[in-house]
Coordinates of C-alpha atoms and ligand atoms in Angstrom, one line a residue:
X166 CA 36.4 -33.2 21.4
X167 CA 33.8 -30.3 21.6
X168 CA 31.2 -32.2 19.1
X169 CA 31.3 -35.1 21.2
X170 CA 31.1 -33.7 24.9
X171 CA 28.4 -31.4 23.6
X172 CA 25.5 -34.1 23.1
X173 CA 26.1 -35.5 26.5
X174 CA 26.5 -32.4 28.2
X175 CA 22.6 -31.5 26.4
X176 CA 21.3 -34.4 27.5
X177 CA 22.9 -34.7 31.0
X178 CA 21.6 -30.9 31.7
X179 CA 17.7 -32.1 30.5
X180 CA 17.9 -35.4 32.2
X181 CA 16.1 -37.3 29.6
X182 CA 18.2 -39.5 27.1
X183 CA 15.2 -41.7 26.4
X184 CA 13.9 -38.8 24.2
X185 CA 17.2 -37.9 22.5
X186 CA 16.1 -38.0 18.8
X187 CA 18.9 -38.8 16.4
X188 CA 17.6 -36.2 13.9
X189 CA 17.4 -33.3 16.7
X190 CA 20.5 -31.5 17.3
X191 CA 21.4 -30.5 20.9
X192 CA 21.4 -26.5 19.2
X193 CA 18.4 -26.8 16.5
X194 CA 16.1 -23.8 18.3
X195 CA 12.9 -26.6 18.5
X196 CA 14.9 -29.4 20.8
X197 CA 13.4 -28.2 24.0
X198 CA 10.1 -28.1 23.0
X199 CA 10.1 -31.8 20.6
X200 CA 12.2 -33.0 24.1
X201 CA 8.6 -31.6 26.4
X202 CA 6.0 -33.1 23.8
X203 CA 7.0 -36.0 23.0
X204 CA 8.2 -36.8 27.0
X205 CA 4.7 -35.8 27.5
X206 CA 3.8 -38.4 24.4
X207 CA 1.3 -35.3 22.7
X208 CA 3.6 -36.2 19.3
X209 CA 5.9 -39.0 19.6
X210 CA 9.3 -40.0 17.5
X211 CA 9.4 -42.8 14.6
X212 CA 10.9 -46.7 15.2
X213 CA 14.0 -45.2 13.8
X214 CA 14.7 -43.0 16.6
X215 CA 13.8 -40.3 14.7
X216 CA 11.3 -37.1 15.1
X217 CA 11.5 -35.8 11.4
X218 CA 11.5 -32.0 12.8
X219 CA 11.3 -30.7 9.7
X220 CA 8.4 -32.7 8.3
X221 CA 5.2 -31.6 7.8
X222 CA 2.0 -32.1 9.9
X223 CA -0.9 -33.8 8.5
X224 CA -4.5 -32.9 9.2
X225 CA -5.0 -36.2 10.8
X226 CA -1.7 -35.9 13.0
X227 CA -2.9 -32.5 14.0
X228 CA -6.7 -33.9 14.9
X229 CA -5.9 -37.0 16.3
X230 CA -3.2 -34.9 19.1
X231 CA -6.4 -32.6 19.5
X232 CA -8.9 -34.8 20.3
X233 CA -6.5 -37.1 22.7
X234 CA -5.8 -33.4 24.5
X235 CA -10.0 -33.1 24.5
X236 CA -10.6 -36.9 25.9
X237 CA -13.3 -36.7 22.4
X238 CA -13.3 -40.7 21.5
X239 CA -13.0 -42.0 18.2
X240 CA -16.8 -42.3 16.4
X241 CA -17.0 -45.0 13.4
X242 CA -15.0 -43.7 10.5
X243 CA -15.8 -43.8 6.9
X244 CA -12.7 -45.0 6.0
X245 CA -9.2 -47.8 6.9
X246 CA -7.7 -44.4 7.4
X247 CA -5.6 -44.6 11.0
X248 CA -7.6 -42.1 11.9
X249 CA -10.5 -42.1 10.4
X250 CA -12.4 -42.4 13.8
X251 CA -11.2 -38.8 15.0
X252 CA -11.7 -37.5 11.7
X253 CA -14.9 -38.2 11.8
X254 CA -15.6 -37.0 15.4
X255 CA -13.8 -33.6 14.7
X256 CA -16.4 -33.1 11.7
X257 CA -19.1 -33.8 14.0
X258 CA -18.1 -31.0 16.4
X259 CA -17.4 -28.5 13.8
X260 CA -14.0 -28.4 13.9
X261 CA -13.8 -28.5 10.2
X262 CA -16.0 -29.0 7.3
X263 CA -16.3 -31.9 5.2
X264 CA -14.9 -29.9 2.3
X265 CA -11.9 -29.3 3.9
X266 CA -10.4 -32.6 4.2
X267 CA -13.1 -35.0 2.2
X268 CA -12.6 -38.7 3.6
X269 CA -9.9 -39.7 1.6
X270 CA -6.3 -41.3 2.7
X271 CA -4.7 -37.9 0.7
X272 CA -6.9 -35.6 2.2
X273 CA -6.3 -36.9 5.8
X274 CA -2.6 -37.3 4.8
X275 CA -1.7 -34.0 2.9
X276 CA 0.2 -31.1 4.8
X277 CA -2.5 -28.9 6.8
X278 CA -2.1 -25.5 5.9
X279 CA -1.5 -23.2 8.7
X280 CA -5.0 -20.8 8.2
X281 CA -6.9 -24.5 8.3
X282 CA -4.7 -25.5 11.6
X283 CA -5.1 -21.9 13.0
X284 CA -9.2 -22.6 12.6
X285 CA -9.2 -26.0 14.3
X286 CA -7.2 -25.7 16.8
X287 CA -9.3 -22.6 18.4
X288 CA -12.5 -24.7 17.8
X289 CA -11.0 -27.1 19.8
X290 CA -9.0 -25.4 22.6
X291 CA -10.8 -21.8 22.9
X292 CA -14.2 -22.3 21.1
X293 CA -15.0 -18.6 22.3
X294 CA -11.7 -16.9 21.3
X295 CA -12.5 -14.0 18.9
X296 CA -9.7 -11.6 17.6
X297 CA -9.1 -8.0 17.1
X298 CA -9.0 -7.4 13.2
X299 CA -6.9 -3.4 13.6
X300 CA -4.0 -5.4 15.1
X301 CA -3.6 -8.5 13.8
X302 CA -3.7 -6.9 10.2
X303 CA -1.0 -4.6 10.9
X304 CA 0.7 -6.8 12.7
X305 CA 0.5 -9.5 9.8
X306 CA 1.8 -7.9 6.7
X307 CA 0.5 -10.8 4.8
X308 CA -2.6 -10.9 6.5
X309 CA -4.8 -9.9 3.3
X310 CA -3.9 -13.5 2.1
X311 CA -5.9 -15.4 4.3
X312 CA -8.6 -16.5 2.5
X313 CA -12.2 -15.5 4.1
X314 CA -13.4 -18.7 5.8
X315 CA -10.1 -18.7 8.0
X316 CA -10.0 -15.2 8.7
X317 CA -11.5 -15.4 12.5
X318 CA -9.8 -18.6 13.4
X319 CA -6.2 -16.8 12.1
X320 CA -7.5 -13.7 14.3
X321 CA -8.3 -15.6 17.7
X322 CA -5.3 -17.9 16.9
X323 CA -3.2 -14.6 16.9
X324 CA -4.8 -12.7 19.7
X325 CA -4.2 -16.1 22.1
X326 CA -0.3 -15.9 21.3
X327 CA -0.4 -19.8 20.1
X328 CA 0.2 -18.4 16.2
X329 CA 2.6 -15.7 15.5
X330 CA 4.1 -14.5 12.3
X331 CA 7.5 -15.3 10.9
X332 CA 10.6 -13.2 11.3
X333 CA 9.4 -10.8 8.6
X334 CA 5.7 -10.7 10.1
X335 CA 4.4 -12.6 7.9
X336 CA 1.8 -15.4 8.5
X337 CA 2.0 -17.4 5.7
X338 CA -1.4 -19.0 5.6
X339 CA -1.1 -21.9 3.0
X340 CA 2.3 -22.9 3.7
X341 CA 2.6 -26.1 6.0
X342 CA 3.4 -26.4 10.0
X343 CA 6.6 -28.4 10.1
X344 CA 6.0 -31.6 13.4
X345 CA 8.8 -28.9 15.4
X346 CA 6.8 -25.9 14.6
X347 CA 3.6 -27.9 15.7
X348 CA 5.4 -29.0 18.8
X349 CA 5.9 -24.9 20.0
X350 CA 3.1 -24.3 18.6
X351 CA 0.9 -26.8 21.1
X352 CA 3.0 -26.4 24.1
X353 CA 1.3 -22.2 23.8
X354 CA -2.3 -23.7 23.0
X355 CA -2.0 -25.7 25.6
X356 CA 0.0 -24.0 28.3
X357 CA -2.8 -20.7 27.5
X358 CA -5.6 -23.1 28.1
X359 CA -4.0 -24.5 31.3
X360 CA -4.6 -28.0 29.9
X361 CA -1.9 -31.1 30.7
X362 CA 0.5 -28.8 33.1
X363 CA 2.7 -28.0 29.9
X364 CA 5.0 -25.4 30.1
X365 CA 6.2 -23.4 27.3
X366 CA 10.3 -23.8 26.4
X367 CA 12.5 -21.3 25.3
X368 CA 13.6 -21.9 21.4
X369 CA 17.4 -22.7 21.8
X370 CA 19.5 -20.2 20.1
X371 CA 22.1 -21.4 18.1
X372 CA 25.9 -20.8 19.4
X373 CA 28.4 -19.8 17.2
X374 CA 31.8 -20.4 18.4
X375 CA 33.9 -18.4 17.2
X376 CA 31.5 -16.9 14.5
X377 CA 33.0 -14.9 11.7
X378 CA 32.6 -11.9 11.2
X379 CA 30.8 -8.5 10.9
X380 CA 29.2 -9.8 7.9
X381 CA 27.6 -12.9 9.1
X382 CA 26.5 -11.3 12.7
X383 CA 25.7 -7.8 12.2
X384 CA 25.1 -5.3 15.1
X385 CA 26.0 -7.4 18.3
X386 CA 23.4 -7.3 21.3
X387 CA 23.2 -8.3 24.8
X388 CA 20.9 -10.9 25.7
X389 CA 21.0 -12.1 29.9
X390 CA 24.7 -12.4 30.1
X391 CA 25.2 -13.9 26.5
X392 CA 26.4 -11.4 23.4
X393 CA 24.0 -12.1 20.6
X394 CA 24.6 -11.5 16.8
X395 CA 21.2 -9.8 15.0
X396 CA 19.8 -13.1 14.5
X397 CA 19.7 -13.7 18.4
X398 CA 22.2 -16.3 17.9
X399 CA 25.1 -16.6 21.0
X400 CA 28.6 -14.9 19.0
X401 CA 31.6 -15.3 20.6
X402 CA 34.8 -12.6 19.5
X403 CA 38.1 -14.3 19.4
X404 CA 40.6 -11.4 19.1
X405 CA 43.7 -9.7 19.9
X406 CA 44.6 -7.0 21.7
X407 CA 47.0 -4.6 20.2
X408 CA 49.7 -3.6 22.7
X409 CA 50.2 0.4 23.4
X410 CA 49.3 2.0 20.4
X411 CA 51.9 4.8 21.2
X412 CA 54.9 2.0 21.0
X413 CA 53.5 -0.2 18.6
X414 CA 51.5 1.4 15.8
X415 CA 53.3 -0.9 12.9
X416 CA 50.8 -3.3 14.0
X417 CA 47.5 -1.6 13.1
X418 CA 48.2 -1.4 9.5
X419 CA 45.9 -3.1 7.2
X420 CA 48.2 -5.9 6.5
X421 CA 49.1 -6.9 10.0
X422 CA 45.1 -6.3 11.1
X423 CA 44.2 -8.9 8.1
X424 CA 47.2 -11.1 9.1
X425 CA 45.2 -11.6 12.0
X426 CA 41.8 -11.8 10.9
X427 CA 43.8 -15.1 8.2
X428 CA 44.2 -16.5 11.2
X429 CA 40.6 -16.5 12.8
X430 CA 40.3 -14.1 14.9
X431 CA 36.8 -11.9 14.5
X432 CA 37.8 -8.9 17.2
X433 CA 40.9 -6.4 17.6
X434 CA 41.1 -4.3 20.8
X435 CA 42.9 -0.9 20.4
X436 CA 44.9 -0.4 23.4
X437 CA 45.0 3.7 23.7
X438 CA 46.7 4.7 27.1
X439 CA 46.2 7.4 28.5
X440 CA 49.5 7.6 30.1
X441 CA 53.0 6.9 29.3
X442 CA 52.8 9.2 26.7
X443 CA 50.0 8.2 25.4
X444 CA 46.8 9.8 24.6
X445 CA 46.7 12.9 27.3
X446 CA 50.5 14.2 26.6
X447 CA 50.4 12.7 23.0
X448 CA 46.8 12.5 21.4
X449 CA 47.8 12.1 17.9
X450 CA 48.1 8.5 19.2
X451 CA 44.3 8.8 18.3
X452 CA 45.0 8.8 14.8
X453 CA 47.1 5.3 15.1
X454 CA 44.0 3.9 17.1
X455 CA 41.6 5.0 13.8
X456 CA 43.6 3.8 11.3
X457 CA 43.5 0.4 13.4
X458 CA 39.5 1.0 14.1
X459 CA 39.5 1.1 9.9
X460 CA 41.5 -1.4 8.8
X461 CA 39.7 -3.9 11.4
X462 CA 36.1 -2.8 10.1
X463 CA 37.7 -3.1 6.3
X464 CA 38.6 -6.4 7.6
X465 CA 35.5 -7.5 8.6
X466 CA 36.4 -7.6 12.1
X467 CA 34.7 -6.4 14.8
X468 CA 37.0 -3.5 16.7
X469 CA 36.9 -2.6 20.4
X470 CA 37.8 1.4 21.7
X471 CA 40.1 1.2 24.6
X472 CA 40.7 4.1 26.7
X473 CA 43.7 2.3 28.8
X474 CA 43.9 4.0 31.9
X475 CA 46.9 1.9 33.6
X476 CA 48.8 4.1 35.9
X477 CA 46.6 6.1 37.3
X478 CA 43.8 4.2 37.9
X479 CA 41.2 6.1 38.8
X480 CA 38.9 6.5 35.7
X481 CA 37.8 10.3 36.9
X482 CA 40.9 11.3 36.8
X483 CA 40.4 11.6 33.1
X484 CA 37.0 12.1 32.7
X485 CA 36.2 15.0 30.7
X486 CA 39.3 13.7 28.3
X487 CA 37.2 10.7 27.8
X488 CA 33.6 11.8 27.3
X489 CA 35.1 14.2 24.6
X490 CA 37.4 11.6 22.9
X491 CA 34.3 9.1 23.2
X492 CA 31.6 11.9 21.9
X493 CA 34.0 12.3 19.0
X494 CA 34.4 8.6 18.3
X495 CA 30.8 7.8 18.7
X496 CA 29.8 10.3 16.4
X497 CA 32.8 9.1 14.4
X498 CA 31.0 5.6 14.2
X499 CA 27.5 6.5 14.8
X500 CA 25.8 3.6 14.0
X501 CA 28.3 0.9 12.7
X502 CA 27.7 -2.6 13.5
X503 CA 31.6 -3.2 14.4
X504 CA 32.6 -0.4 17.0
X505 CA 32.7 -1.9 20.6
X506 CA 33.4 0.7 23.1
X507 CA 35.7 0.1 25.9
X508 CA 35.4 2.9 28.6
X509 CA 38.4 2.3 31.1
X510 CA 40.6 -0.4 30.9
X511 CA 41.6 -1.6 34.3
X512 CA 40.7 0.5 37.4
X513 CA 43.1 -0.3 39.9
X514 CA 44.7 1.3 43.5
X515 CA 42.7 3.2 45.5
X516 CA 39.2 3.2 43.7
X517 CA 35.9 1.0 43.9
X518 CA 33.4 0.3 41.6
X519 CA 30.4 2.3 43.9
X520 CA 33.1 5.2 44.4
X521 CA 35.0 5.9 41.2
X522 CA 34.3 3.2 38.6
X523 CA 30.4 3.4 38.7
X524 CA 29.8 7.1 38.6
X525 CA 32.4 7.6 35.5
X526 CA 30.3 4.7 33.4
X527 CA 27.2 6.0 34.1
X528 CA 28.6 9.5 32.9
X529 CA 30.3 8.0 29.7
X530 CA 27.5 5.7 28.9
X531 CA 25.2 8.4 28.9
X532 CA 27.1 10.6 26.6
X533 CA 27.5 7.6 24.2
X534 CA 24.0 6.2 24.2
X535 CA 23.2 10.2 23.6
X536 CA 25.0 9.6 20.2
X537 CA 24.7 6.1 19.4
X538 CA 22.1 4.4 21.7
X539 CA 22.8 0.7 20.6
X540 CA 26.7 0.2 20.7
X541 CA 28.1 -2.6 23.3
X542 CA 30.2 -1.0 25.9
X543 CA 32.9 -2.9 28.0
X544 CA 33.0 -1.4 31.6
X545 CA 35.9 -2.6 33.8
X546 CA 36.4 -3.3 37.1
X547 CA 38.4 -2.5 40.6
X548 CA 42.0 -4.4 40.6
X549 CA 42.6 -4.7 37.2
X550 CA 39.0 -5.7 36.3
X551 CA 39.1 -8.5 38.7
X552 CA 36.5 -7.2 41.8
X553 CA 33.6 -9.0 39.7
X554 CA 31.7 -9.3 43.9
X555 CA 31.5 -5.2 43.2
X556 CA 29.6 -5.1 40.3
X557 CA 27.5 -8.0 41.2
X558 CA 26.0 -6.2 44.1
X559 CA 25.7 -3.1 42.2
X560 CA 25.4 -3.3 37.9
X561 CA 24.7 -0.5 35.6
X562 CA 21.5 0.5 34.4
X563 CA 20.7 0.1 30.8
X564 CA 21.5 -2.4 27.7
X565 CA 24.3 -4.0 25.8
X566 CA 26.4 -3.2 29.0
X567 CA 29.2 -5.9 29.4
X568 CA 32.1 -5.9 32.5
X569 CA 35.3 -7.0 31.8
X570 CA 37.3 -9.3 33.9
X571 CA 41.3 -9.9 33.0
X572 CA 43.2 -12.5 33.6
X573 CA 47.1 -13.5 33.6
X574 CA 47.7 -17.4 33.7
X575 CA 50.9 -17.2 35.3
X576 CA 48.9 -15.1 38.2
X577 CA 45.0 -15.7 38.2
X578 CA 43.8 -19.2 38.3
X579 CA 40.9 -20.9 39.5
X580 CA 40.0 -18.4 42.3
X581 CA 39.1 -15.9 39.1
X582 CA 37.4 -18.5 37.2
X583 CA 35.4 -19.5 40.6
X584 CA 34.5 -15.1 40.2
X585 CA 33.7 -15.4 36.8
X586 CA 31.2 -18.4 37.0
X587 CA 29.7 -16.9 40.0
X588 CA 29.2 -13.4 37.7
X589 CA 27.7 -15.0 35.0
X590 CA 25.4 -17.3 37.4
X591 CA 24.4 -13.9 38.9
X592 CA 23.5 -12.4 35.4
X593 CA 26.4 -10.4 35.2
X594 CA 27.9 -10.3 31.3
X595 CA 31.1 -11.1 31.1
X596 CA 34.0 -9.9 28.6
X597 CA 37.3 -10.8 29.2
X598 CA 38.9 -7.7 26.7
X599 CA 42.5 -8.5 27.8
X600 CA 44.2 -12.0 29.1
X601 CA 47.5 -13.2 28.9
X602 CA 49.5 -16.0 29.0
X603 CA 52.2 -14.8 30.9
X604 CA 51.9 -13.1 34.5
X605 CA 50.4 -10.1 35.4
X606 CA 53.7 -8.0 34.6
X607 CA 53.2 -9.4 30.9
X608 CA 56.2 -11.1 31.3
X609 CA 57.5 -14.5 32.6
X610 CA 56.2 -17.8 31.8
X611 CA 54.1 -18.8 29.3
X612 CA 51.9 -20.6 31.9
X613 CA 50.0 -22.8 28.8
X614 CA 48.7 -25.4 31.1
X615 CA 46.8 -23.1 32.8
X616 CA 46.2 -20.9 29.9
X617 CA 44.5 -24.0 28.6
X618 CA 42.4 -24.1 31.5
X619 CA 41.0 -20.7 30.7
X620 CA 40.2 -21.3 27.4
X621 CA 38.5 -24.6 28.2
X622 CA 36.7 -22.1 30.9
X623 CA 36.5 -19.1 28.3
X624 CA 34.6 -21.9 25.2
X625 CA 32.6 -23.6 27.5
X626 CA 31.2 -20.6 28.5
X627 CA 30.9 -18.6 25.4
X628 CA 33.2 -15.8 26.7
X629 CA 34.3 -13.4 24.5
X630 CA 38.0 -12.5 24.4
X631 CA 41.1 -10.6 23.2
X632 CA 44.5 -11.6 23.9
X633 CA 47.5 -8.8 25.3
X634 CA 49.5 -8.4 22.9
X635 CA 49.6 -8.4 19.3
X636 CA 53.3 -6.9 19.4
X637 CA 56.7 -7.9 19.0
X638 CA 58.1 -6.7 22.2
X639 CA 60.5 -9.3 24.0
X640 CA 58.4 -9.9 26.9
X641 CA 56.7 -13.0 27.0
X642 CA 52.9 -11.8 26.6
X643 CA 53.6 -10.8 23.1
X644 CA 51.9 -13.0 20.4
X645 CA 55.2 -12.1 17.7
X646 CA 58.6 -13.0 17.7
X647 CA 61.0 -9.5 18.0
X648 CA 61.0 -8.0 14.6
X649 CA 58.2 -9.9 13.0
X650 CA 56.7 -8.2 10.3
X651 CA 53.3 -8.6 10.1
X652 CA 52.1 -6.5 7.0
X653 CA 52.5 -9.7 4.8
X654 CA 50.9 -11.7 7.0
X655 CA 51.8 -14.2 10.4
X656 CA 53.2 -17.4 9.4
X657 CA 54.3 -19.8 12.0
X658 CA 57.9 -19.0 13.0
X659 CA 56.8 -15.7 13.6
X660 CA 55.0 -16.5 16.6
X661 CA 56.3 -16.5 20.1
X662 CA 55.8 -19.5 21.9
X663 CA 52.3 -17.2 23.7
X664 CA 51.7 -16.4 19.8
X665 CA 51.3 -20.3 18.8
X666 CA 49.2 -21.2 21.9
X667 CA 46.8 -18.1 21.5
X668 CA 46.1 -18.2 17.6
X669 CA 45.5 -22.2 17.7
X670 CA 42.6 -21.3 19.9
X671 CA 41.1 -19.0 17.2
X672 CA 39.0 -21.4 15.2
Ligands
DCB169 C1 47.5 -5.0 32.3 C2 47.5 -3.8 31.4 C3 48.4 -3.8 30.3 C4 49.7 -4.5 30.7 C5 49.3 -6.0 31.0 C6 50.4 -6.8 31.5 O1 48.1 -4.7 33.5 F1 46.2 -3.5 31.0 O2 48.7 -2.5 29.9 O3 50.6 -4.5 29.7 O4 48.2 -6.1 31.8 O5 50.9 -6.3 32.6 C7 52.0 -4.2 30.2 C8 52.9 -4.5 29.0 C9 54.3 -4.0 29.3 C10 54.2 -2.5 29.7 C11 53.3 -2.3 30.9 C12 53.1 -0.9 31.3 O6 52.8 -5.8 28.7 O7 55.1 -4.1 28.2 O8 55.5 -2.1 30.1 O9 52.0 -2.8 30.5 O10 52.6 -0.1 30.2 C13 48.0 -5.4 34.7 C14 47.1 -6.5 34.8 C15 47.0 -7.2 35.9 C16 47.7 -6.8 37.1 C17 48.6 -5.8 37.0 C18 48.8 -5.1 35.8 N1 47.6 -7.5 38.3 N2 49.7 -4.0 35.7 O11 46.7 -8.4 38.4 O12 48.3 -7.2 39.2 O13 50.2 -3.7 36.8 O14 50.0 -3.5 34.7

């Protein structure tokens, strides 16, 4: 269903089927800029309906979109060549040397390197650019390879922003400029030299729903309101949520944590209250939460903190409990690419987010970032992580800062959704850390229809999630039948009918 909404969706949102290629995917980074220059018809698709993105660009493809750009006319070519003409009128202003591409079919036709496409393209669009040599050779770690003719054009090519080096800095001067590379590349030539009213697109970054693990993504990011993997691609954490960890630590043992992972989830949420005899009256309950923390990361799963405050839900009430539990975990996990940390789980009563809820994150973010300055944190939110309006009007300072919003199906429908949207149209990052099947009490229910609805919601958004509660508790939130064993893993008749619904939407 996905693959085929997805296309039409893409081309709906651009408005412009005509130039759907059938060799350009609706995710491949380049679509947005092949979509502006060919609409614009500076290089156009093949009778085939295709683009051939990942094609080379020849001299005379590169020349001939140059000199159309210029208005310089075709002169009388010295060969049948196609484009003999502008071959020949390039030479004549200097835009290359006759050595360079001799008149010959293979010449006109071979690959252009990009130090030779770097050279004509500045004769042609900023004749007087000149380029600073200290920072393009250090910025260029390859940069001793350009070979001597090419070094100025490579410089004032660099200094104008049209060329930049690869993902490893390096330029790569001989290697070809694939037609999609040639498109981006243009749309900055020609944007910089105000010339045909092209703007420059942003490179599409490749979502991965549902997308594996710590392995494949690395240290997660926040981008706008997206949460990016190192490569800057969207990830999405698919996950459980552990229930109490003072009622139910049978189910952070490395078996049960890799039972779920077999299934496809990529996150599990530690759920350490404070009350109820949890962490403040019993705070060896920290040691259950570790040996979770562990046996997720040994997983390769990405593992979220949660310091559940519940019934008292004021997150100062705590405070100094937290920012020492979260100094030590912080420096417990300094640096690891799989710790999330989750400062209050669901404010609620008498609080807001300008006179409880913000004050407290600033304070614990601080004392995290002071240990570990790049980790995601999850900050909730007044009424159970529901008064999104709050932090809309007001959001934290800083980066990789996420809110959470939970949700109940049997209780929150599209009146949360409608919050949601309006959150994420407003910039604000959204993680939904806990959400349930059942009502708000954790019981009653399952409500799947609507459940449904929020996933729909929750993919087509790329919201991250966890799911209350991996547990076997006989209340209808829990994800196991009563007295499933999970250390050999989850097979199908252990899961309650929330269980079935909630791992099915894993992968
Ligand atoms: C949240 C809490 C979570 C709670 C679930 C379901 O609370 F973060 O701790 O879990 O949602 O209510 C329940 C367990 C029960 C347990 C109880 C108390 O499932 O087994 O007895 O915690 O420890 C919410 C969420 C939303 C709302 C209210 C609550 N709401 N709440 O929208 O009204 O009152 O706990």
């Amino acid at each position: 269903m996905k693959k085929i909404i997805m296309p039409i969706v893409a081309t709906l949102i651009l408005g412009v089927n005509t130039y759907a290629f059938s060799d350009v995917a609706s995710d491949a980074w380049y679509v947005n800029t092949v979509t502006n220059m060919s609409g614009k018809g500076y290089l156009s698709g093949y009778n085939d309906n295709t683009f051939r993105p990942e094609n080379n660009i020849s001299a005379a493809e590169l020349v001939t979109i140059l000199s159309k750009i210029k208005g310089v006319s075709p002169s009388v070519g010295p060969s049948a060549h196609w484009a003999s003409g502008y071959m020949q009128s390039a030479l004549d202003k200097g835009w290359y040397d006759w050595d360079e591409f001799p008149p010959t079919a293979e010449k006109y036709d071979e690959p252009i390197s990009r130090q030779i496409a770097a050279k004509i393209m500045v004769k042609a669009l900023f004749p007087e650019a000149k380029g600073d040599y200290n920072t393009a050779s250090k910025m260029l770690s390859d940069f001793s390879s350009v070979d001597g003719r090419y070094i100025d054009g490579v410089l004032a090519a660099y200094s104008q922003g049209i060329m930049t080096g690869d993902n490893n800095g390096n330029f790569n001067p001989k290697k070809g400029l694939t037609r999609a590379e040639a498109c981006s590349l243009l749309e900055r030539a020609l944007s910089k030299a105000g010339l045909g009213d092209v703007k420059v697109s942003e490179p599409v970054k490749k979502t991965v729903v549902n997308s594996k693990g710590i392995s494949a993504n690395g240290r997660l990011h926040v981008e706008g309101t997206r949460l990016c993997n190192q490569n800057g691609e969207t990830v999405v954490l698919n996950g459980m949520s552990t229930h109490g960890l003072q009622w139910f630590p049978q189910f952070t043992s490395q078996g049960a944590i890799k039972a779920v992972g077999d299934r496809g989830a990529n996150v599990m949420r530690f759920a350490m209250y404070t009350d109820e005899n949890g962490y403040i009256s019993s705070p060896s309950v920290k040691n259950t939460l570790i040996n979770g923390v562990d046996a997720a990361l040994a997983n390769d799963m990405y593992a979220i903190i949660d310091w559940h405050i519940l019934r008292d839900g004021d997150p100062l009430t705590y405070k100094e409990q937290s920012k020492a539990f979260f100094t030590e975990m912080a420096n417990k996990y300094k640096g690891n690419p799989g710790v999330i940390y989750e400062i209050c789980n669901e404010p609620n009563g008498n609080v807001s987010w300008q006179g409880n809820i913000k004050p407290y994150a600033d304070e614990l973010i601080t004392t995290i970032r002071s240990i570990d300055s790049d980790a995601i944190i999850l900050v909730g939110c007044a009424d159970w992580c529901q008064r999104l309006e709050e932090v809309v009007s007001s959001p934290l300072q800083g980066k990789n800062i996420m809110y959470t919003c939970h949700f109940y199906a049997g209780t929150h429908t599209q009146w949360l959704r409608d919050k949601v949207a309006s959150a994420l149209n407003s910039g604000i990052p959204i993680f939904i850390s806990e959400w349930g099947t059942s009502a708000a009490d954790g019981s009653n229910g399952v409500y799947i229809e609507e459940a449904q609805r929020w996933v729909d919601f929750m993919n087509s958004n790329n919201i991250s999630r966890c799911n209350w509660s991996l547990c076997d508790k006989a209340e209808s939130s829990a994800a196991l039948n009563p007295g499933a064993n999970a250390n050999d893993g989850i097979d199908n008749g252990e899961l309650s009918a929330s269980g079935s619904f909630v791992f099915s939407q894993f992968n």
